[in-house]
PDB file of C-alpha atoms in Angstrom:
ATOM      1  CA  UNK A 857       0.000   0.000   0.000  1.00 44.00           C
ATOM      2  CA  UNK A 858       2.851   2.486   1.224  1.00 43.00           C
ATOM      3  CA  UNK A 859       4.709   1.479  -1.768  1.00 47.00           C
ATOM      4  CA  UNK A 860       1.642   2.359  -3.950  1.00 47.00           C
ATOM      5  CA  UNK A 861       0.772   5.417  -2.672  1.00 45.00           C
ATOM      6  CA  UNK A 862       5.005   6.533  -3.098  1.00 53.00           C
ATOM      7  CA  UNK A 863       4.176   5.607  -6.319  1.00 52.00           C
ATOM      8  CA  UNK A 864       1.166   8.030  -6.840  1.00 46.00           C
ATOM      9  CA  UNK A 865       3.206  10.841  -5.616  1.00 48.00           C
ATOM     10  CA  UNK A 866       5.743  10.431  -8.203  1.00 54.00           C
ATOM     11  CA  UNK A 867       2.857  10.524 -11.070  1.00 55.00           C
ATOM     12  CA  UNK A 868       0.641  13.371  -9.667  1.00 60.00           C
ATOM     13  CA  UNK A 869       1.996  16.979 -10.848  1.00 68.00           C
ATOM     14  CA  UNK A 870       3.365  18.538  -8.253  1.00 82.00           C
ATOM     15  CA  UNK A 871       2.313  21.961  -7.044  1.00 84.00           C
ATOM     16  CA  UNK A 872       4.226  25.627  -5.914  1.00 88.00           C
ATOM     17  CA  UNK A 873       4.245  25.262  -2.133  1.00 87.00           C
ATOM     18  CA  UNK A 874       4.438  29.096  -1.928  1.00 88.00           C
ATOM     19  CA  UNK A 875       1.134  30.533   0.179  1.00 88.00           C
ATOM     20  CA  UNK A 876      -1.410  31.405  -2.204  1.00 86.00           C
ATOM     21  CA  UNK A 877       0.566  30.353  -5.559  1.00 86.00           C
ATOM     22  CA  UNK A 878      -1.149  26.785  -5.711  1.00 80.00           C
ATOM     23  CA  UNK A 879       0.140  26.466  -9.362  1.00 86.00           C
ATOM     24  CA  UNK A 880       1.993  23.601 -11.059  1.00 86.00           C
ATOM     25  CA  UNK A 881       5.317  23.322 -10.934  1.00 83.00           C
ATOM     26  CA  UNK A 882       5.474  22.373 -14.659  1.00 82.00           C
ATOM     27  CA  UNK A 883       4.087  25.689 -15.360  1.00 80.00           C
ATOM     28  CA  UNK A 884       7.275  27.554 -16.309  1.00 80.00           C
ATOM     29  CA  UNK A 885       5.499  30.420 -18.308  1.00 84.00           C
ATOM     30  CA  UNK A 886       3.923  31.745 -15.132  1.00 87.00           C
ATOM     31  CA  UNK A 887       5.221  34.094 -12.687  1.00 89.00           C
ATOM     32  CA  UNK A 888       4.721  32.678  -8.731  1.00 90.00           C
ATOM     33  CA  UNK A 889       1.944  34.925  -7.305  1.00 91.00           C
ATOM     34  CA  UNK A 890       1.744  34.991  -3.012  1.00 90.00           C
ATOM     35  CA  UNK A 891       1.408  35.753  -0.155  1.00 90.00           C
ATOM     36  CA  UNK A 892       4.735  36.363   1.990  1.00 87.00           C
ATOM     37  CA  UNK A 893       2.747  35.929   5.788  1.00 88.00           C
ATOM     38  CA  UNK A 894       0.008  32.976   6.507  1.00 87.00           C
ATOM     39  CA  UNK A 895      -3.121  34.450   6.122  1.00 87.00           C
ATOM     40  CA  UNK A 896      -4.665  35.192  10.449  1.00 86.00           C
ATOM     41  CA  UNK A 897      -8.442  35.009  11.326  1.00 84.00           C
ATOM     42  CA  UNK A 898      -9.707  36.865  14.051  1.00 77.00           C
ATOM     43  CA  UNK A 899     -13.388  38.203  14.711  1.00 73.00           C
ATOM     44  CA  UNK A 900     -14.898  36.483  11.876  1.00 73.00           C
ATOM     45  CA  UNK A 901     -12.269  38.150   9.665  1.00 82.00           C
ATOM     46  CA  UNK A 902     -10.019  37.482   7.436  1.00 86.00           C
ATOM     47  CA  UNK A 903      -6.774  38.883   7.103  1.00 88.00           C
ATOM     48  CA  UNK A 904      -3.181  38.625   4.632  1.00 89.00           C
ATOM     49  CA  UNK A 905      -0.893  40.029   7.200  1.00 89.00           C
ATOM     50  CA  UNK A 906       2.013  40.932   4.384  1.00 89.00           C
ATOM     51  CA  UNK A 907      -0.140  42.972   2.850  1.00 90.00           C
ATOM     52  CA  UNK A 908      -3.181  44.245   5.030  1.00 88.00           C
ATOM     53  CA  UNK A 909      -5.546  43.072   2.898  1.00 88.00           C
ATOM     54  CA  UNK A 910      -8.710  41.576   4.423  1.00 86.00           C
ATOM     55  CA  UNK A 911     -12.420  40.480   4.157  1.00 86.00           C
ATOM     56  CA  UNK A 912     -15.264  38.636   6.074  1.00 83.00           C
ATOM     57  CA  UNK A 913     -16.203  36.500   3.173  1.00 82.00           C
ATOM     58  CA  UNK A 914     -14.166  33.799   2.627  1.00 81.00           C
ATOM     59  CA  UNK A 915     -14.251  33.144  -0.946  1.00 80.00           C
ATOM     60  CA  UNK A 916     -13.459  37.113  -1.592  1.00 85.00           C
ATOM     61  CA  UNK A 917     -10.704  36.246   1.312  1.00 85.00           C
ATOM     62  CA  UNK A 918      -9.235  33.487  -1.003  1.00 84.00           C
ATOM     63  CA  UNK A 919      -9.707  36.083  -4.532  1.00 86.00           C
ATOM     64  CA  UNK A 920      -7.533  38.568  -2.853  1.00 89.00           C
ATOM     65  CA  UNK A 921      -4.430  38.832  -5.179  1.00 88.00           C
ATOM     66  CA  UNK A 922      -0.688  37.532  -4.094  1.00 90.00           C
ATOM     67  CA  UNK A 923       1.548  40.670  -2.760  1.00 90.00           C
ATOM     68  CA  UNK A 924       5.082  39.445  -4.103  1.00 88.00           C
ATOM     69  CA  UNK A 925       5.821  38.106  -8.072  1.00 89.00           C
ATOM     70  CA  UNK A 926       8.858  35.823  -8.484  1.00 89.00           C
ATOM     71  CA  UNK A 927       9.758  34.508 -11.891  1.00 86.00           C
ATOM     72  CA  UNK A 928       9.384  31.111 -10.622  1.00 87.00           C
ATOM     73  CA  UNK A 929       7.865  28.438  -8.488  1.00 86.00           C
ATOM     74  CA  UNK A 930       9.263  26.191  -5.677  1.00 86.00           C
ATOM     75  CA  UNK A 931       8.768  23.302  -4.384  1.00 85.00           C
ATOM     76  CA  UNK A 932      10.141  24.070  -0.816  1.00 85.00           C
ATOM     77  CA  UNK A 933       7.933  24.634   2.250  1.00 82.00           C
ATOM     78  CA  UNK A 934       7.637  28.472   2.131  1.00 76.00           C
ATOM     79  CA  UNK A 935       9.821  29.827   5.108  1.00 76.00           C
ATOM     80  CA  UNK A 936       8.154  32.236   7.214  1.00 72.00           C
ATOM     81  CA  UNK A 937      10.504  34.996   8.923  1.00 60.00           C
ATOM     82  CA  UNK A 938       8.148  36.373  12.447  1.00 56.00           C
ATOM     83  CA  UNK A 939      10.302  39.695  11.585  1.00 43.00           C
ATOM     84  CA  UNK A 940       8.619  40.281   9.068  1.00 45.00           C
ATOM     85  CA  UNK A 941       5.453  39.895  10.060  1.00 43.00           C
ATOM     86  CA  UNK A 942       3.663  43.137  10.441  1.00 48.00           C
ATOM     87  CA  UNK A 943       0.876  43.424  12.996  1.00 49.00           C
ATOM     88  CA  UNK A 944      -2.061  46.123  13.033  1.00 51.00           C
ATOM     89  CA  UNK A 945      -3.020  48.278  15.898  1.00 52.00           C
ATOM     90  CA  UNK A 946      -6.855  48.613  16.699  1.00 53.00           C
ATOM     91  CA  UNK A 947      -6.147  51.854  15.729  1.00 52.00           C
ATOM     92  CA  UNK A 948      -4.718  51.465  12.585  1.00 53.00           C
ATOM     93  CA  UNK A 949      -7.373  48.822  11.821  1.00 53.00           C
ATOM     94  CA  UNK A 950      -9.749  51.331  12.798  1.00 52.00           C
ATOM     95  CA  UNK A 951      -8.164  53.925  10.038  1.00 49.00           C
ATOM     96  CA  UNK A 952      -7.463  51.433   7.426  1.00 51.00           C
ATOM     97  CA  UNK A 953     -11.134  50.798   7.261  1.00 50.00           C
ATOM     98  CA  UNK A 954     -12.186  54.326   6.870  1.00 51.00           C
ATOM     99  CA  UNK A 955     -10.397  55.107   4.401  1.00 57.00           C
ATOM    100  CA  UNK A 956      -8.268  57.711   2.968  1.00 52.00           C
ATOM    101  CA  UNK A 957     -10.862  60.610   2.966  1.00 58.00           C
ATOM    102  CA  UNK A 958     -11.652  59.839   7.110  1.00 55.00           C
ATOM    103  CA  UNK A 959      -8.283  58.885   7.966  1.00 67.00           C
ATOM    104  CA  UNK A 960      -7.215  61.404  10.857  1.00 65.00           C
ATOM    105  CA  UNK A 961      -3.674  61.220  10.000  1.00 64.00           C
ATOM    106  CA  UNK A 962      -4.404  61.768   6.370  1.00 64.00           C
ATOM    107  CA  UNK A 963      -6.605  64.871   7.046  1.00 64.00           C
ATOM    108  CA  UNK A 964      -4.728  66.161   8.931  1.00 62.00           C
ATOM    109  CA  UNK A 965      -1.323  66.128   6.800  1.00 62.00           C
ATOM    110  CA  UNK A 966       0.464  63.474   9.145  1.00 63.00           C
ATOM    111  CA  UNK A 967       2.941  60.880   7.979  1.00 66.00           C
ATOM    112  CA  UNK A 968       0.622  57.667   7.284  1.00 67.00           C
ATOM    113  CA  UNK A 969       1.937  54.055   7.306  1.00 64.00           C
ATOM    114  CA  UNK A 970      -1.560  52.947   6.259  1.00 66.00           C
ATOM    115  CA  UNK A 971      -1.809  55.539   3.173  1.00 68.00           C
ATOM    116  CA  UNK A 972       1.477  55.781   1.772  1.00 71.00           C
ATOM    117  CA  UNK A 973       0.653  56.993  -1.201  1.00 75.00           C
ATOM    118  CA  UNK A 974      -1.400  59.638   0.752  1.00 72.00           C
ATOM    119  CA  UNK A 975       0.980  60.591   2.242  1.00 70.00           C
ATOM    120  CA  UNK A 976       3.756  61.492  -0.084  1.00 77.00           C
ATOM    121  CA  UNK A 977       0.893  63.564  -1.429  1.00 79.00           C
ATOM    122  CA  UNK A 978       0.447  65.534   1.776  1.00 76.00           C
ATOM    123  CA  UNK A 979       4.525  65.254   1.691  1.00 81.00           C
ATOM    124  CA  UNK A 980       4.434  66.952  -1.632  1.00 84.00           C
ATOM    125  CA  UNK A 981       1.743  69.680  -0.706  1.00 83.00           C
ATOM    126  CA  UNK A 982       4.172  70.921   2.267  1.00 83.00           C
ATOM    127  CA  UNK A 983       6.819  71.236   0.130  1.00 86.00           C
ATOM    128  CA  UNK A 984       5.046  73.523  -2.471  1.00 88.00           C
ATOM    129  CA  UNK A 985       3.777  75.466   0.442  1.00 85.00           C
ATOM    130  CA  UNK A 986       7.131  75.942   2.013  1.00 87.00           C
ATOM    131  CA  UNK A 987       8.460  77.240  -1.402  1.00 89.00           C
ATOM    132  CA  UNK A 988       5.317  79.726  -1.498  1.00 87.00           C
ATOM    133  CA  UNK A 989       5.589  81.223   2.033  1.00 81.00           C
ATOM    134  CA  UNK A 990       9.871  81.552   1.205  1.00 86.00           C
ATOM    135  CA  UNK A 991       9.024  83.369  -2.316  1.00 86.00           C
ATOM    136  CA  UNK A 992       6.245  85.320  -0.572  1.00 80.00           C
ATOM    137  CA  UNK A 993       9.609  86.446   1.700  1.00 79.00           C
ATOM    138  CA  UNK A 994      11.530  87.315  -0.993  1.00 83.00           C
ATOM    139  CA  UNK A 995       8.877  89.615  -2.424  1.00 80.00           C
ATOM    140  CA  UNK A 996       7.688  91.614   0.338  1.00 75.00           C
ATOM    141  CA  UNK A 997      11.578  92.241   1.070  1.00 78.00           C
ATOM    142  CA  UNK A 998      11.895  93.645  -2.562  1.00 81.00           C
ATOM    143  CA  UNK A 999       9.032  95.835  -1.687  1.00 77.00           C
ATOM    144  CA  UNK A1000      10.309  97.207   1.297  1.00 74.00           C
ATOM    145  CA  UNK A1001      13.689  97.849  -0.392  1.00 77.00           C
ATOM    146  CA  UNK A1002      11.375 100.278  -2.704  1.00 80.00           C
ATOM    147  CA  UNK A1003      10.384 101.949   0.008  1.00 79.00           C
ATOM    148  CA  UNK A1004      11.334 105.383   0.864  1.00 84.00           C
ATOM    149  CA  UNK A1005      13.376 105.061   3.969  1.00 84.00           C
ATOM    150  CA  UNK A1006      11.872 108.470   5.755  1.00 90.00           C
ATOM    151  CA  UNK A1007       8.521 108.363   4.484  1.00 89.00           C
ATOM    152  CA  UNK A1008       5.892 107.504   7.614  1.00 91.00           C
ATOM    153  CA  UNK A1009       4.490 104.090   7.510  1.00 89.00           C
ATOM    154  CA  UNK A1010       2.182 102.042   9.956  1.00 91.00           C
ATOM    155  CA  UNK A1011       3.244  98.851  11.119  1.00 90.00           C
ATOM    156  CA  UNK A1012       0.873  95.611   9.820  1.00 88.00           C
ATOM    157  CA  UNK A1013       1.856  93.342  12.112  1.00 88.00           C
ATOM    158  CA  UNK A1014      -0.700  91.858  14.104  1.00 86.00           C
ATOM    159  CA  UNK A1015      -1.001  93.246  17.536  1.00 85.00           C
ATOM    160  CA  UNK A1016       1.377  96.418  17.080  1.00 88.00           C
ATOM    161  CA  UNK A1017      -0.180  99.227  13.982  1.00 87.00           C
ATOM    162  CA  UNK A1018       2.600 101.979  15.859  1.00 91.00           C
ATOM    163  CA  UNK A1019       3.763 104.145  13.369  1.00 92.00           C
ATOM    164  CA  UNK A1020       7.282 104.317  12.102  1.00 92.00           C
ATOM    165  CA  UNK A1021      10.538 104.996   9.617  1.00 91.00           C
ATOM    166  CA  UNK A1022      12.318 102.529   8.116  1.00 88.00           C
ATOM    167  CA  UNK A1023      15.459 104.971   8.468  1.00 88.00           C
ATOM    168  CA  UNK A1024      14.829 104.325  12.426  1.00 90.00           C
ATOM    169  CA  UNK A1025      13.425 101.090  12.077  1.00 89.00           C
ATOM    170  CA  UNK A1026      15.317  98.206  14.178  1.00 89.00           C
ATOM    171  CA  UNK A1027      14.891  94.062  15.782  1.00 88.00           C
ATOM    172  CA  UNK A1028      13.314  95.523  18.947  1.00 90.00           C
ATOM    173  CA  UNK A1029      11.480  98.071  17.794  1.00 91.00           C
ATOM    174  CA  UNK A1030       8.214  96.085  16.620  1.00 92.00           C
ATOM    175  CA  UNK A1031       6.501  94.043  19.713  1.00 92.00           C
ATOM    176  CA  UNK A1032       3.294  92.080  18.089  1.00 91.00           C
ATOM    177  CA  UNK A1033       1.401  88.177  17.687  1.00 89.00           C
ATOM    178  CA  UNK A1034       2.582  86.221  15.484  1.00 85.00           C
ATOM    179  CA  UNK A1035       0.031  83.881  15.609  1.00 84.00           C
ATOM    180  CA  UNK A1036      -3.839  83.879  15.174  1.00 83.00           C
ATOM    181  CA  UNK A1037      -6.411  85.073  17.507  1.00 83.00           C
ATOM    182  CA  UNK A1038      -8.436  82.488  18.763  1.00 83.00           C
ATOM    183  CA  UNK A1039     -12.423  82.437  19.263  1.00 81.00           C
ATOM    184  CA  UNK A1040     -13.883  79.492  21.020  1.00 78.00           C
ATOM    185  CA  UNK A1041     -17.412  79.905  22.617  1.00 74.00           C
ATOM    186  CA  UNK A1042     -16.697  82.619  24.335  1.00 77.00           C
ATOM    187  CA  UNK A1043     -12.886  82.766  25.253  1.00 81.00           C
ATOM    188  CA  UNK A1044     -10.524  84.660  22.851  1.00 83.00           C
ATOM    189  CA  UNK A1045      -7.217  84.412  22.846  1.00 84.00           C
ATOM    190  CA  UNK A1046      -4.153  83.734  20.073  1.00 84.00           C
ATOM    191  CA  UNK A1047      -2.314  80.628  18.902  1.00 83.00           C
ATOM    192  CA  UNK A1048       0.921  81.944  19.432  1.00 83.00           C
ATOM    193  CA  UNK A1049       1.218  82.546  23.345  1.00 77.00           C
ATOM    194  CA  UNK A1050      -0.732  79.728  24.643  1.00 59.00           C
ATOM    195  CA  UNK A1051      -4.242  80.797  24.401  1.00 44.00           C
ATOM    196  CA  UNK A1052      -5.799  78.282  26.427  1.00 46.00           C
ATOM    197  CA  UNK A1053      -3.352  79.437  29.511  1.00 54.00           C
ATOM    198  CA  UNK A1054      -3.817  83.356  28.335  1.00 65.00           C
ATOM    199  CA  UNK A1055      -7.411  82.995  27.399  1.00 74.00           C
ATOM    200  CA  UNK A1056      -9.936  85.409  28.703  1.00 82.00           C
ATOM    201  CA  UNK A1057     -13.799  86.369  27.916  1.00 82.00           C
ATOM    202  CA  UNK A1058     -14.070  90.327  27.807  1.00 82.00           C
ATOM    203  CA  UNK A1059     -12.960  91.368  24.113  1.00 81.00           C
ATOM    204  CA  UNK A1060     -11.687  94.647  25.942  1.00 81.00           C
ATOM    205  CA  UNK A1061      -9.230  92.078  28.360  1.00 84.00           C
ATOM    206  CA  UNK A1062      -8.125  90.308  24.592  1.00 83.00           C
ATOM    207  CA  UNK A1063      -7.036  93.388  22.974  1.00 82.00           C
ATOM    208  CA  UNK A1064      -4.883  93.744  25.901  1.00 83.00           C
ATOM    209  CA  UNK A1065      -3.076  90.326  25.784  1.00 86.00           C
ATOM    210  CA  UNK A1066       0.837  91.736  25.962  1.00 87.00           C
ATOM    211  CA  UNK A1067       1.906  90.756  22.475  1.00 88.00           C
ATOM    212  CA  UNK A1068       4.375  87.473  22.490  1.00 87.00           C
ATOM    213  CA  UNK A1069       7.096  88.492  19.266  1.00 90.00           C
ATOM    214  CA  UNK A1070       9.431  91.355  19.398  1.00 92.00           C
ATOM    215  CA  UNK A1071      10.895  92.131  16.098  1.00 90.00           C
ATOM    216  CA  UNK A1072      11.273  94.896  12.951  1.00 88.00           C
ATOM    217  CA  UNK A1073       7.806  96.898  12.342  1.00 89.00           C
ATOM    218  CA  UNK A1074       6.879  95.978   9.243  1.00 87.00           C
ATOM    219  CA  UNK A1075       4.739  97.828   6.332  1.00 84.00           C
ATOM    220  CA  UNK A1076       3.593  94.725   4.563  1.00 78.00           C
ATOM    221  CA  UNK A1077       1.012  92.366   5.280  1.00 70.00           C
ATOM    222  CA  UNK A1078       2.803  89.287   6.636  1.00 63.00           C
ATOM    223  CA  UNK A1079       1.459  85.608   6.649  1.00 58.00           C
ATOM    224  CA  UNK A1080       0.237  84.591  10.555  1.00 54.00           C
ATOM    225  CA  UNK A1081       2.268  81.938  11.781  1.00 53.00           C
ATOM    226  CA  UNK A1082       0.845  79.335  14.041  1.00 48.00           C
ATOM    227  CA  UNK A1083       2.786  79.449  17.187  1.00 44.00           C
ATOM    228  CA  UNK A1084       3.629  76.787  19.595  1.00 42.00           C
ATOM    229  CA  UNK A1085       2.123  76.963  22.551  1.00 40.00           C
ATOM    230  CA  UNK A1086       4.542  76.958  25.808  1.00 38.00           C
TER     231      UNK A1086
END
């Protein structure tokens, strides 16, 4: 009997013992298709660790497309390295099924392990507005190069509107916010010097929050900066 069923081994065609390939070895003119991590189950769910994917039905489960291509198949047991293995978070589980568009990370412009491609797109959009904000610098120091130096000018700095020269203008002249005023029910405050530590409620007591910058008056409108609070 054992000698028989040796025998049958040796006729059937043998198949790619990689996770997920499950074609025949004979079958040179197709790439090897899997699944680098066993597949876990968990909650009625189905999950390919390697690759996140998951589902709750099992025959979409089993549809779900190998992550790696090789050129070939094997024969040999697929080895399984636990370093590789990547587990999820709750959390990330949590994100992962919302999706890009209610992913809190993603929103908000955060590095996201979950959305990569997300997030060199938020990656990308920081970058363009970094090179804005540094050739919106550029300009408005051309412009006040144009300037004449002993011609009166008021300051447009947020929390300072003094008047001044730029022939008498210097670092510590200028003493303003550069942040944004803040407006929550009824506290007011500003980004820049801790507003929920200097908030208040009378909008007499706001306008006479001591200003948190010192600096250069300045003639032209500059961009509010979001400050970090101490």
């Amino acid at each position: 009997f054992f000698y028989a069923l040796n025998n049958m081994s040796n006729i059937l065609p043998l198949r790619c013992q990689r996770i997920s390939c499950d074609c025949l070895l004979s079958e040179t003119n197709t790439k090897c298709v899997h699944h680098t991590q066993p597949p876990q189950f968990r909650d009625g769910e189905k999950l390919w660790p390697c690759c996140n994917k998951r589902s709750k039905d099992f025959n979409a489960f089993l549809s779900i497309k190998g992550c790696r291509e090789l050129d070939s198949h094997s024969s040999e047991k697929q080895v399984v390295s636990p370093q590789t293995t990547r587990t999820t978070s709750a959390k990330e589980e949590r994100d992962d099924a919302l999706g890009v568009e209610k992913c809190p990370r993603c929103s908000n412009g955060f590095a996201c392990e979950m959305h990569p491609e997300e997030s060199k797109k938020n990656e990308e959009k920081m970058r363009r507005v970094k090179e804005l904000k540094e050739q919106k610098k550029r300009e408005e120091e051309l412009e006040r190069a144009k300037m004449d130096p002993n011609a009166l000018q008021t300051c447009k700095r947020t929390g300072c509107g003094m008047k001044f020269r730029e022939s008498e203008n210097k670092n510590e002249c200028c003493r303003y916010h550069k942040g944004k005023p803040i407006f929550h029910e009824r506290s007011k405050g500003w980004s820049c010097c801790a507003s929920g530590k200097k908030a208040v409620y009378d909008f007499d007591e706001f306008l006479k929050i001591p200003p948190c910058a010192v600096g250069r008056h300045s003639a032209v409108v500059e961009e509010e900066e979001e400050g970090e609070e101490e």
